[in-house]
Amino acid sequence: MDAFVIEGGRRLEGRLRVNGAKNAALPLMAAALLTDQPLTLRDIPPLADIRNMVALLGELGCSHEAPEDGVLRLQARDESKSHARYDIVRTMRAGICVLGPLLARRGEARVSLPGGCAIGDRPIDLHLRGLVALGATVFLKGGDIIAKAPRRRLKGGRVFLGGAFGSTVLGTANVMSAAALADGQTIIESAACEPEVVDLATMLNAMGANIRGAGSPRIIVEGVRDLRGIDHTVIPDRIEAGTLMCAAAITNGSLLLENCPLDALMAVSDRLEAAGVQMKALDRNGNPSSDPIPAGVDPMRVTVRVASERVLRPVEITTQPHPGFPTDLQAQLMALLTLAEGNSVITEKIFPERFLHVAELSRMGARLFRQGPTVIISGVRRLVGAPVMASDLRASASLVLAGLAAEGTTIVNRVYHLDRGYHKMEDRLASVGASVKRVDDKELAPQLVAAE
Ligand code: EPZ
């Protein structure tokens, strides 16, 4: 298995482009199942999860041209299959987002129940509540969800998609996609407001759907008979952008981030600036601007300089559904705040068990005290490199960030977790001054390799 060997203590300086958003791309790809016309998606990040989704869609009759320069062409030519098998869905639970499109277009769907994962249980009761509200019959058999539409066509309905932890991002994508082809009007109350949901609605409307209110808690869909193909560019990845901002800050460096979706990162910018990180957007002429989003600049594709040259101040963070602070950046901010001057507090309200990075950061000298869904971070003056183990996508990013700042060598084991959401992270960080090498853990002394 691959590991990263990181020599810490180097300031990051230079320019990086933010890639297209994985969490937008996956539901957009699933939307290829809503039509038999060709779908072209641009700025698709070359990630393991994307390759898994291409394989899953291939099994569901979608032809594809191998992504070239981030351009992925999909077309559902064979609509006879509607079974998304366990061995793909279990490796990537986002495979659940084929459920709504399959059901709406083909009148039936059989999708493996996604298992849990390192960040907690991943129930899909809200997804199923939404599809039942559209007239589907749903039952579980052998670990699969089997959903059928009466007379092969869904009927618009009203559904409240709120759960104990807020709304559901992929659940909203599933129900909104299905409603696009249902007969009549659908109202989704307590819909997820994430930018990735907005991107999906934007693309579906360009395909001929009639969706209003995406980005707000109430989405209204007027069903249509058919959807056409389209050429759509994926929004930039706000989580990758936030991770790179933390990389600049934790190394007291200065990074110029291009294609940065600042408009989708207001909660994160608020916390980073409260901690003392400087952020300066460039105007159309490439000059630093005093405006958070300079006039004439696309707020979702800003060039922004992120820098820090001092010890950071402690802050309080609570993760919330969008537009609140994103749970997917909780681990990365925790790594940053381990070096702040004072006590920070992070409360995780979306995935209360999403703390596998806590024990690993502590191995590097961080002083972290967990009480249930809350962690107190008592700032220390330095972290010390150590062998640590990645456990999930964002926890891996957190450990890489800590390794960039730590004194000495950090070995991050099992970086396949990282590869699911970040393309060639080692090369990108090295291009701005980091010392990060990808090695096969067989090359490492046994004591440095994570125990099974
Ligand atoms: C999406 O997952 C993202 N994944 C996750 O990012 C992200 O953490 C999550 O949204 C929350 O923002 C993709 O977009 C591919 P949810 P999703 O349904 O849609 C509970 C990453 O690191 N819930 O919004 O699966 C659930 O347990 C990944 O890129 C129910 O109770 O998450 C959680 O507590 C990790 N019932 C909360 O809601 C349901 O039917 C939010 O989950 C569905 C969810």
Short mmCIF file of C-alpha atoms and ligand atoms in Angstrom, two decimals:
data_model
loop_
_atom_site.label_atom_id
_atom_site.label_comp_id
_atom_site.label_asym_id
_atom_site.label_seq_id
_atom_site.Cartn_x
_atom_site.Cartn_y
_atom_site.Cartn_z
CA MET A 1 0.00 0.00 0.00
CA ASP A 2 1.16 3.56 -0.65
CA ALA A 3 2.28 5.91 2.11
CA PHE A 4 3.48 9.50 2.18
CA VAL A 5 6.86 10.43 3.66
CA ILE A 6 6.71 14.08 4.70
CA GLU A 7 9.63 16.22 5.92
CA GLY A 8 7.90 19.01 7.81
CA GLY A 9 8.77 22.61 8.56
CA ARG A 10 8.78 24.02 5.02
CA ARG A 11 6.75 27.12 4.14
CA LEU A 12 4.44 26.59 1.15
CA GLU A 13 4.71 29.31 -1.49
CA GLY A 14 3.37 29.38 -5.02
CA ARG A 15 0.23 28.98 -7.10
CA LEU A 16 -2.27 26.10 -7.29
CA ARG A 17 -5.50 25.66 -9.24
CA VAL A 18 -8.53 24.25 -7.42
CA ASN A 19 -9.90 21.20 -9.24
CA GLY A 20 -13.52 20.41 -10.10
CA ALA A 21 -15.59 19.21 -7.14
CA LYS A 22 -15.76 15.45 -6.53
CA ASN A 23 -18.97 15.83 -4.54
CA ALA A 24 -20.60 17.75 -7.36
CA ALA A 25 -19.27 15.43 -10.10
CA LEU A 26 -20.70 12.21 -8.65
CA PRO A 27 -24.41 13.20 -8.73
CA LEU A 28 -23.86 14.99 -12.05
CA MET A 29 -22.50 11.73 -13.50
CA ALA A 30 -25.46 9.80 -12.11
CA ALA A 31 -27.75 12.22 -13.94
CA ALA A 32 -26.54 10.64 -17.22
CA LEU A 33 -29.05 7.90 -16.37
CA LEU A 34 -31.93 10.38 -16.73
CA THR A 35 -31.60 10.53 -20.51
CA ASP A 36 -30.39 8.48 -23.48
CA GLN A 37 -28.67 11.57 -24.87
CA PRO A 38 -24.92 12.26 -24.48
CA LEU A 39 -23.78 14.10 -21.38
CA THR A 40 -20.44 15.95 -21.43
CA LEU A 41 -18.94 16.94 -18.08
CA ARG A 42 -15.88 19.21 -17.87
CA ASP A 43 -13.31 19.78 -15.13
CA ILE A 44 -13.99 16.31 -13.74
CA PRO A 45 -11.24 15.54 -11.19
CA PRO A 46 -9.22 12.37 -11.98
CA LEU A 47 -9.99 10.60 -8.68
CA ALA A 48 -10.55 7.03 -7.56
CA ASP A 49 -14.18 7.78 -6.69
CA ILE A 50 -14.78 9.14 -10.19
CA ARG A 51 -13.30 6.00 -11.76
CA ASN A 52 -15.54 3.89 -9.52
CA MET A 53 -18.59 5.86 -10.60
CA VAL A 54 -17.64 5.44 -14.29
CA ALA A 55 -17.40 1.66 -13.66
CA LEU A 56 -20.78 1.63 -11.92
CA LEU A 57 -22.44 3.60 -14.71
CA GLY A 58 -20.80 1.27 -17.23
CA GLU A 59 -22.56 -1.66 -15.55
CA LEU A 60 -25.81 0.28 -15.83
CA GLY A 61 -25.48 0.65 -19.60
CA CYS A 62 -23.63 3.96 -19.81
CA SER A 63 -20.92 4.14 -22.45
CA HIS A 64 -18.09 6.51 -21.67
CA GLU A 65 -15.02 7.93 -23.31
CA ALA A 66 -12.03 7.77 -20.97
CA PRO A 67 -11.81 11.18 -19.30
CA GLU A 68 -9.39 13.31 -21.33
CA ASP A 69 -8.18 16.59 -19.73
CA GLY A 70 -11.02 16.45 -17.26
CA VAL A 71 -13.68 15.97 -19.97
CA LEU A 72 -15.94 12.96 -19.40
CA ARG A 73 -18.53 11.92 -21.98
CA LEU A 74 -21.30 9.58 -20.84
CA GLN A 75 -24.30 8.18 -22.66
CA ALA A 76 -26.87 5.71 -21.35
CA ARG A 77 -27.23 3.57 -24.46
CA ASP A 78 -28.42 0.33 -22.84
CA GLU A 79 -31.24 0.98 -20.38
CA SER A 80 -32.04 -2.66 -19.75
CA LYS A 81 -29.98 -3.00 -16.55
CA SER A 82 -30.83 -1.37 -13.25
CA HIS A 83 -28.80 -3.25 -10.64
CA ALA A 84 -25.99 -1.37 -8.89
CA ARG A 85 -23.99 -4.19 -7.31
CA TYR A 86 -22.64 -4.32 -3.75
CA ASP A 87 -18.97 -4.65 -4.63
CA ILE A 88 -18.97 -1.20 -6.25
CA VAL A 89 -21.37 0.60 -3.94
CA ARG A 90 -19.60 -0.69 -0.82
CA THR A 91 -16.32 0.91 -1.91
CA MET A 92 -18.01 4.18 -2.68
CA ARG A 93 -21.24 4.88 -0.86
CA ALA A 94 -21.91 7.83 -3.17
CA GLY A 95 -23.00 5.13 -5.62
CA ILE A 96 -26.35 5.50 -3.88
CA CYS A 97 -26.96 8.57 -6.06
CA VAL A 98 -27.84 6.36 -9.05
CA LEU A 99 -30.99 5.25 -7.21
CA GLY A 100 -33.21 8.24 -8.03
CA PRO A 101 -32.19 8.58 -11.70
CA LEU A 102 -32.54 4.82 -12.37
CA LEU A 103 -35.98 4.69 -10.76
CA ALA A 104 -37.25 7.79 -12.55
CA ARG A 105 -36.01 6.83 -16.02
CA ARG A 106 -36.25 3.02 -16.04
CA GLY A 107 -39.13 2.58 -13.60
CA GLU A 108 -37.11 0.35 -11.29
CA ALA A 109 -33.80 0.19 -9.48
CA ARG A 110 -31.86 -2.30 -7.41
CA VAL A 111 -29.02 -0.65 -5.49
CA SER A 112 -26.91 -2.20 -2.79
CA LEU A 113 -27.39 -0.62 0.61
CA PRO A 114 -24.17 1.34 1.13
CA GLY A 115 -22.37 0.14 4.24
CA GLY A 116 -21.23 2.41 7.02
CA CYS A 117 -17.78 3.93 6.84
CA ALA A 118 -15.05 5.30 9.05
CA ILE A 119 -16.93 8.52 9.78
CA GLY A 120 -20.05 6.79 11.05
CA ASP A 121 -23.28 5.07 10.06
CA ARG A 122 -24.48 6.22 6.69
CA PRO A 123 -28.24 5.60 6.76
CA ILE A 124 -30.39 6.30 3.70
CA ASP A 125 -33.82 6.45 5.32
CA LEU A 126 -34.32 10.02 4.08
CA HIS A 127 -33.51 9.01 0.49
CA LEU A 128 -36.16 6.29 0.69
CA ARG A 129 -38.68 8.61 2.37
CA GLY A 130 -38.30 10.95 -0.61
CA LEU A 131 -38.72 8.27 -3.26
CA VAL A 132 -41.76 6.80 -1.53
CA ALA A 133 -43.25 10.33 -1.54
CA LEU A 134 -42.86 10.16 -5.35
CA GLY A 135 -45.01 7.01 -5.43
CA ALA A 136 -42.23 4.41 -5.45
CA THR A 137 -42.59 1.08 -3.71
CA VAL A 138 -39.38 0.30 -1.84
CA PHE A 139 -38.26 -2.86 -0.08
CA LEU A 140 -34.98 -4.37 1.08
CA LYS A 141 -33.79 -7.77 -0.10
CA GLY A 142 -30.43 -9.37 0.55
CA GLY A 143 -28.76 -6.08 1.34
CA ASP A 144 -30.21 -4.41 -1.74
CA ILE A 145 -32.78 -1.66 -2.02
CA ILE A 146 -35.39 -2.62 -4.59
CA ALA A 147 -37.49 0.30 -5.78
CA LYS A 148 -40.24 0.28 -8.38
CA ALA A 149 -42.40 3.01 -9.89
CA PRO A 150 -46.04 2.08 -10.49
CA ARG A 151 -46.59 1.83 -14.24
CA ARG A 152 -42.88 2.75 -14.54
CA ARG A 153 -43.48 6.45 -13.85
CA LEU A 154 -43.12 8.39 -10.62
CA LYS A 155 -45.70 10.92 -9.48
CA GLY A 156 -44.83 14.33 -8.00
CA GLY A 157 -45.34 14.64 -4.24
CA ARG A 158 -44.36 16.56 -1.11
CA VAL A 159 -41.56 15.39 1.17
CA PHE A 160 -39.81 16.68 4.29
CA LEU A 161 -36.17 15.61 4.00
CA GLY A 162 -34.96 16.75 7.41
CA GLY A 163 -33.35 14.23 9.75
CA ALA A 164 -31.72 14.30 13.16
CA PHE A 165 -28.53 15.71 11.64
CA GLY A 166 -30.12 18.14 9.23
CA SER A 167 -30.87 17.42 5.61
CA THR A 168 -29.14 14.96 3.28
CA VAL A 169 -26.98 16.10 0.36
CA LEU A 170 -27.11 12.94 -1.75
CA GLY A 171 -30.68 12.32 -0.62
CA THR A 172 -31.66 15.71 -2.00
CA ALA A 173 -29.79 14.91 -5.22
CA ASN A 174 -31.62 11.59 -5.51
CA VAL A 175 -35.09 13.00 -4.88
CA MET A 176 -34.57 16.12 -7.01
CA SER A 177 -33.24 14.04 -9.92
CA ALA A 178 -36.15 11.60 -9.67
CA ALA A 179 -38.71 14.40 -9.37
CA ALA A 180 -37.35 15.97 -12.58
CA LEU A 181 -39.00 13.13 -14.58
CA ALA A 182 -42.00 12.52 -12.29
CA ASP A 183 -45.53 13.35 -13.33
CA GLY A 184 -46.54 16.69 -11.74
CA GLN A 185 -45.13 18.92 -9.04
CA THR A 186 -42.76 17.92 -6.23
CA ILE A 187 -41.99 19.99 -3.16
CA ILE A 188 -38.87 19.08 -1.22
CA GLU A 189 -38.89 20.74 2.20
CA SER A 190 -35.69 20.86 4.27
CA ALA A 191 -33.64 20.15 1.15
CA ALA A 192 -29.84 20.29 1.42
CA CYS A 193 -28.53 23.73 0.39
CA GLU A 194 -25.00 22.64 -0.52
CA PRO A 195 -23.43 24.22 -3.66
CA GLU A 196 -23.19 20.72 -5.17
CA VAL A 197 -27.01 20.48 -5.08
CA VAL A 198 -27.22 23.85 -6.82
CA ASP A 199 -24.77 22.67 -9.49
CA LEU A 200 -26.91 19.59 -10.12
CA ALA A 201 -30.10 21.66 -10.39
CA THR A 202 -28.35 24.06 -12.78
CA MET A 203 -27.35 21.19 -15.03
CA LEU A 204 -30.75 19.45 -14.85
CA ASN A 205 -32.49 22.71 -15.81
CA ALA A 206 -30.10 23.07 -18.75
CA MET A 207 -31.17 19.52 -19.73
CA GLY A 208 -34.82 20.69 -19.78
CA ALA A 209 -35.90 20.16 -16.18
CA ASN A 210 -37.95 22.72 -14.26
CA ILE A 211 -36.38 23.10 -10.82
CA ARG A 212 -36.71 26.17 -8.60
CA GLY A 213 -35.25 26.96 -5.18
CA ALA A 214 -32.06 24.87 -5.30
CA GLY A 215 -29.72 26.26 -2.65
CA SER A 216 -32.66 27.04 -0.39
CA PRO A 217 -34.41 24.62 2.00
CA ARG A 218 -37.45 24.41 -0.29
CA ILE A 219 -37.02 23.05 -3.82
CA ILE A 220 -39.98 22.93 -6.22
CA VAL A 221 -39.81 20.63 -9.25
CA GLU A 222 -42.29 20.52 -12.13
CA GLY A 223 -41.76 17.10 -13.74
CA VAL A 224 -41.11 16.86 -17.49
CA ARG A 225 -41.32 13.89 -19.90
CA ASP A 226 -37.74 13.84 -21.14
CA LEU A 227 -34.36 15.40 -20.58
CA ARG A 228 -31.76 16.12 -23.26
CA GLY A 229 -27.99 15.82 -23.13
CA ILE A 230 -25.84 18.80 -22.19
CA ASP A 231 -22.25 20.03 -21.87
CA HIS A 232 -21.65 21.14 -18.27
CA THR A 233 -18.61 22.33 -16.31
CA VAL A 234 -18.41 21.13 -12.71
CA ILE A 235 -18.07 23.76 -9.96
CA PRO A 236 -14.71 24.00 -8.19
CA ASP A 237 -14.12 21.83 -5.12
CA ARG A 238 -14.72 23.92 -1.98
CA ILE A 239 -13.33 21.18 0.25
CA GLU A 240 -10.10 20.87 -1.71
CA ALA A 241 -9.86 24.69 -1.67
CA GLY A 242 -10.35 24.78 2.10
CA THR A 243 -7.74 22.06 2.54
CA LEU A 244 -5.19 24.07 0.49
CA MET A 245 -6.00 27.19 2.52
CA CYS A 246 -5.13 25.23 5.66
CA ALA A 247 -1.89 24.04 4.01
CA ALA A 248 -0.84 27.65 3.44
CA ALA A 249 -1.81 28.65 6.97
CA ILE A 250 -0.28 25.70 8.85
CA THR A 251 3.12 26.22 7.17
CA ASN A 252 3.04 30.00 7.66
CA GLY A 253 3.20 30.12 3.89
CA SER A 254 1.49 32.04 1.10
CA LEU A 255 -0.49 30.30 -1.67
CA LEU A 256 -2.26 31.84 -4.65
CA LEU A 257 -5.32 29.66 -5.27
CA GLU A 258 -6.96 29.90 -8.71
CA ASN A 259 -10.51 28.78 -9.57
CA CYS A 260 -11.40 29.08 -5.88
CA PRO A 261 -15.14 28.92 -5.01
CA LEU A 262 -14.94 31.63 -2.33
CA ASP A 263 -18.69 32.21 -2.52
CA ALA A 264 -19.21 28.65 -1.22
CA LEU A 265 -16.64 29.08 1.55
CA MET A 266 -17.91 32.00 3.61
CA ALA A 267 -18.17 29.98 6.84
CA VAL A 268 -14.63 28.68 6.33
CA SER A 269 -13.18 32.11 5.44
CA ASP A 270 -14.90 33.50 8.55
CA ARG A 271 -13.16 30.97 10.79
CA LEU A 272 -9.77 31.19 9.09
CA GLU A 273 -9.76 34.98 9.28
CA ALA A 274 -10.88 34.83 12.94
CA ALA A 275 -7.83 32.63 13.53
CA GLY A 276 -5.61 35.23 11.88
CA VAL A 277 -5.17 33.84 8.36
CA GLN A 278 -4.97 36.58 5.71
CA MET A 279 -7.07 36.17 2.56
CA LYS A 280 -6.91 38.61 -0.32
CA ALA A 281 -8.83 38.16 -3.59
CA LEU A 282 -7.28 39.44 -6.83
CA ASP A 283 -9.32 41.74 -9.06
CA ARG A 284 -9.74 41.29 -12.82
CA ASN A 285 -6.34 42.91 -13.39
CA GLY A 286 -4.66 40.52 -10.99
CA ASN A 287 -4.19 43.12 -8.27
CA PRO A 288 -4.99 42.43 -4.60
CA SER A 289 -8.44 43.86 -3.81
CA SER A 290 -9.92 45.07 -0.54
CA ASP A 291 -13.26 43.58 -1.67
CA PRO A 292 -13.90 40.00 -0.50
CA ILE A 293 -15.17 39.27 -4.05
CA PRO A 294 -13.95 41.96 -6.50
CA ALA A 295 -16.41 43.35 -9.05
CA GLY A 296 -16.55 41.42 -12.32
CA VAL A 297 -14.97 38.31 -10.82
CA ASP A 298 -17.00 35.03 -10.81
CA PRO A 299 -17.58 34.46 -7.07
CA MET A 300 -17.20 30.73 -7.60
CA ARG A 301 -13.92 31.05 -9.51
CA VAL A 302 -11.81 33.61 -7.65
CA THR A 303 -8.02 33.89 -7.53
CA VAL A 304 -7.20 34.42 -3.89
CA ARG A 305 -3.98 34.68 -1.90
CA VAL A 306 -4.04 32.85 1.43
CA ALA A 307 -1.19 33.56 3.83
CA SER A 308 -0.19 33.44 7.47
CA GLU A 309 3.01 34.50 9.04
CA ARG A 310 2.18 34.39 12.70
CA VAL A 311 0.96 32.08 15.42
CA LEU A 312 -2.77 31.65 15.00
CA ARG A 313 -5.53 32.62 17.41
CA PRO A 314 -7.85 29.91 18.83
CA VAL A 315 -11.43 29.74 17.47
CA GLU A 316 -14.68 27.88 18.08
CA ILE A 317 -16.12 25.81 15.22
CA THR A 318 -19.38 23.87 15.00
CA THR A 319 -20.09 21.91 11.82
CA GLN A 320 -23.52 22.52 10.29
CA PRO A 321 -25.33 21.88 7.02
CA HIS A 322 -24.46 24.47 4.35
CA PRO A 323 -24.11 27.45 4.61
CA GLY A 324 -22.69 26.50 8.03
CA PHE A 325 -19.16 25.23 8.55
CA PRO A 326 -18.71 22.05 6.44
CA THR A 327 -18.06 18.76 8.23
CA ASP A 328 -15.65 17.85 5.41
CA LEU A 329 -13.22 20.53 6.61
CA GLN A 330 -13.48 19.76 10.33
CA ALA A 331 -10.43 17.49 10.44
CA GLN A 332 -8.31 19.90 8.42
CA LEU A 333 -9.13 22.87 10.69
CA MET A 334 -8.39 20.70 13.72
CA ALA A 335 -4.90 20.05 12.40
CA LEU A 336 -4.39 23.79 11.91
CA LEU A 337 -5.70 24.70 15.35
CA THR A 338 -3.38 22.26 17.13
CA LEU A 339 -0.76 25.02 16.66
CA ALA A 340 -2.96 28.00 17.64
CA GLU A 341 -2.13 30.03 20.72
CA GLY A 342 -4.78 28.90 23.22
CA ASN A 343 -7.76 26.58 23.42
CA SER A 344 -10.00 26.03 20.41
CA VAL A 345 -13.25 24.06 20.42
CA ILE A 346 -14.65 21.98 17.56
CA THR A 347 -18.12 20.41 17.73
CA GLU A 348 -19.17 17.94 15.04
CA LYS A 349 -22.92 17.98 14.48
CA ILE A 350 -23.18 16.12 11.17
CA PHE A 351 -21.11 12.99 11.84
CA PRO A 352 -20.56 12.95 15.63
CA GLU A 353 -18.07 10.07 15.34
CA ARG A 354 -15.92 11.83 12.72
CA PHE A 355 -12.83 11.99 14.93
CA LEU A 356 -10.52 9.17 13.83
CA HIS A 357 -7.88 11.82 13.16
CA VAL A 358 -7.84 12.84 16.85
CA ALA A 359 -5.75 9.89 18.09
CA GLU A 360 -3.35 10.20 15.14
CA LEU A 361 -2.83 13.95 15.62
CA SER A 362 -2.18 13.24 19.31
CA ARG A 363 0.62 10.89 18.28
CA MET A 364 2.24 13.95 16.73
CA GLY A 365 2.07 15.90 19.97
CA ALA A 366 -1.29 17.63 19.57
CA ARG A 367 -3.17 18.16 22.84
CA LEU A 368 -6.77 17.12 22.10
CA PHE A 369 -9.49 16.34 24.60
CA ARG A 370 -12.65 14.73 23.23
CA GLN A 371 -15.98 14.88 25.00
CA GLY A 372 -18.54 13.16 22.75
CA PRO A 373 -19.12 15.31 19.64
CA THR A 374 -16.80 18.03 20.95
CA VAL A 375 -12.99 18.25 20.97
CA ILE A 376 -11.01 20.84 22.93
CA ILE A 377 -7.78 21.66 21.12
CA SER A 378 -5.16 23.03 23.48
CA GLY A 379 -2.62 24.70 21.22
CA VAL A 380 0.99 23.53 21.35
CA ARG A 381 4.11 25.26 20.09
CA ARG A 382 5.11 22.43 17.78
CA LEU A 383 4.09 19.07 16.38
CA VAL A 384 6.61 16.26 16.00
CA GLY A 385 6.64 13.95 12.98
CA ALA A 386 5.55 10.35 13.55
CA PRO A 387 4.14 7.34 11.66
CA VAL A 388 0.35 7.80 11.54
CA MET A 389 -2.52 6.01 9.85
CA ALA A 390 -5.12 7.50 7.53
CA SER A 391 -8.63 6.20 8.13
CA ASP A 392 -10.94 8.21 5.87
CA LEU A 393 -10.61 10.80 3.17
CA ARG A 394 -10.60 13.99 5.21
CA ALA A 395 -8.79 12.55 8.22
CA SER A 396 -5.98 11.67 5.77
CA ALA A 397 -5.83 15.29 4.63
CA SER A 398 -5.65 16.39 8.25
CA LEU A 399 -2.63 14.15 8.89
CA VAL A 400 -0.85 15.41 5.76
CA LEU A 401 -1.40 19.00 6.92
CA ALA A 402 0.00 18.19 10.36
CA GLY A 403 2.98 16.50 8.72
CA LEU A 404 3.70 19.63 6.67
CA ALA A 405 4.06 21.64 9.89
CA ALA A 406 5.62 18.99 12.16
CA GLU A 407 9.32 18.88 12.98
CA GLY A 408 10.99 15.88 11.39
CA THR A 409 9.48 13.05 9.38
CA THR A 410 5.83 12.02 9.25
CA ILE A 411 4.74 8.80 7.56
CA VAL A 412 1.09 8.83 6.57
CA ASN A 413 0.07 5.22 5.93
CA ARG A 414 -2.82 4.08 3.72
CA VAL A 415 -2.98 7.16 1.52
CA TYR A 416 -5.43 5.34 -0.75
CA HIS A 417 -7.99 7.07 1.44
CA LEU A 418 -6.55 10.42 0.36
CA ASP A 419 -6.51 9.46 -3.32
CA ARG A 420 -10.29 9.15 -3.26
CA GLY A 421 -10.65 12.90 -2.94
CA TYR A 422 -7.35 14.56 -3.84
CA HIS A 423 -5.52 14.04 -7.13
CA LYS A 424 -1.73 13.54 -6.75
CA MET A 425 -1.68 15.56 -3.53
CA GLU A 426 2.02 14.81 -3.13
CA ASP A 427 2.92 16.40 -6.48
CA ARG A 428 0.74 19.44 -5.92
CA LEU A 429 2.18 20.14 -2.48
CA ALA A 430 5.74 19.50 -3.70
CA SER A 431 5.16 22.04 -6.50
CA VAL A 432 4.76 24.75 -3.86
CA GLY A 433 7.71 23.73 -1.69
CA ALA A 434 6.62 20.79 0.45
CA SER A 435 8.76 17.68 0.89
CA VAL A 436 6.19 14.92 0.31
CA LYS A 437 7.07 11.61 -1.33
CA ARG A 438 4.75 8.73 -2.18
CA VAL A 439 6.36 5.36 -1.34
CA ASP A 440 5.25 1.76 -1.23
CA ASP A 441 5.05 0.92 2.45
CA LYS A 442 7.13 -2.20 1.73
CA GLU A 443 10.07 0.22 1.35
CA LEU A 444 9.55 1.40 4.92
CA ALA A 445 11.01 -0.10 8.06
CA PRO A 446 8.35 -2.38 9.62
CA GLN A 447 7.99 -0.17 12.68
CA LEU A 448 6.88 2.73 10.47
CA VAL A 449 4.07 0.84 8.77
CA ALA A 450 0.63 0.96 10.35
CA ALA A 451 -0.29 -2.32 12.01
CA GLU A 452 -3.26 -4.10 10.44
C1 EPZ B 1 -22.28 14.13 1.32
O1 EPZ B 1 -22.51 12.84 1.84
C2 EPZ B 1 -20.79 14.18 1.00
N1 EPZ B 1 -20.46 13.14 0.03
C3 EPZ B 1 -19.98 13.97 2.28
O2 EPZ B 1 -18.61 14.16 1.93
C4 EPZ B 1 -20.37 15.04 3.29
O3 EPZ B 1 -19.66 14.81 4.49
C5 EPZ B 1 -21.88 14.97 3.55
O4 EPZ B 1 -22.59 15.12 2.30
C6 EPZ B 1 -22.35 16.07 4.50
O5 EPZ B 1 -22.03 17.31 3.96
C7 EPZ B 1 -20.75 13.33 -1.26
O6 EPZ B 1 -21.33 14.33 -1.65
C8 EPZ B 1 -20.31 12.24 -2.21
P1 EPZ B 1 -25.71 13.37 4.10
P2 EPZ B 1 -24.03 12.34 2.10
O7 EPZ B 1 -26.73 12.45 3.56
O8 EPZ B 1 -24.96 12.99 1.16
C9 EPZ B 1 -27.56 11.64 8.07
C10 EPZ B 1 -16.36 13.60 1.71
O9 EPZ B 1 -15.47 13.58 2.58
N2 EPZ B 1 -28.47 10.94 7.15
O10 EPZ B 1 -25.82 14.82 3.83
O11 EPZ B 1 -24.02 10.85 2.15
C11 EPZ B 1 -26.11 11.16 7.94
O12 EPZ B 1 -25.88 10.03 8.76
C12 EPZ B 1 -17.73 13.04 2.02
O13 EPZ B 1 -16.22 14.10 0.57
C13 EPZ B 1 -29.58 10.28 7.67
O14 EPZ B 1 -29.79 10.25 8.87
O15 EPZ B 1 -24.28 12.88 3.57
C14 EPZ B 1 -25.35 12.36 8.41
O16 EPZ B 1 -25.33 12.37 9.81
C15 EPZ B 1 -17.77 12.36 3.39
N3 EPZ B 1 -30.42 9.65 6.80
C16 EPZ B 1 -26.19 13.54 7.91
O17 EPZ B 1 -27.49 13.01 7.70
C17 EPZ B 1 -30.23 9.68 5.44
O18 EPZ B 1 -31.06 9.10 4.70
C18 EPZ B 1 -25.69 14.15 6.61
O19 EPZ B 1 -25.56 13.11 5.67
C19 EPZ B 1 -29.11 10.36 4.95
C20 EPZ B 1 -28.24 10.99 5.82
#
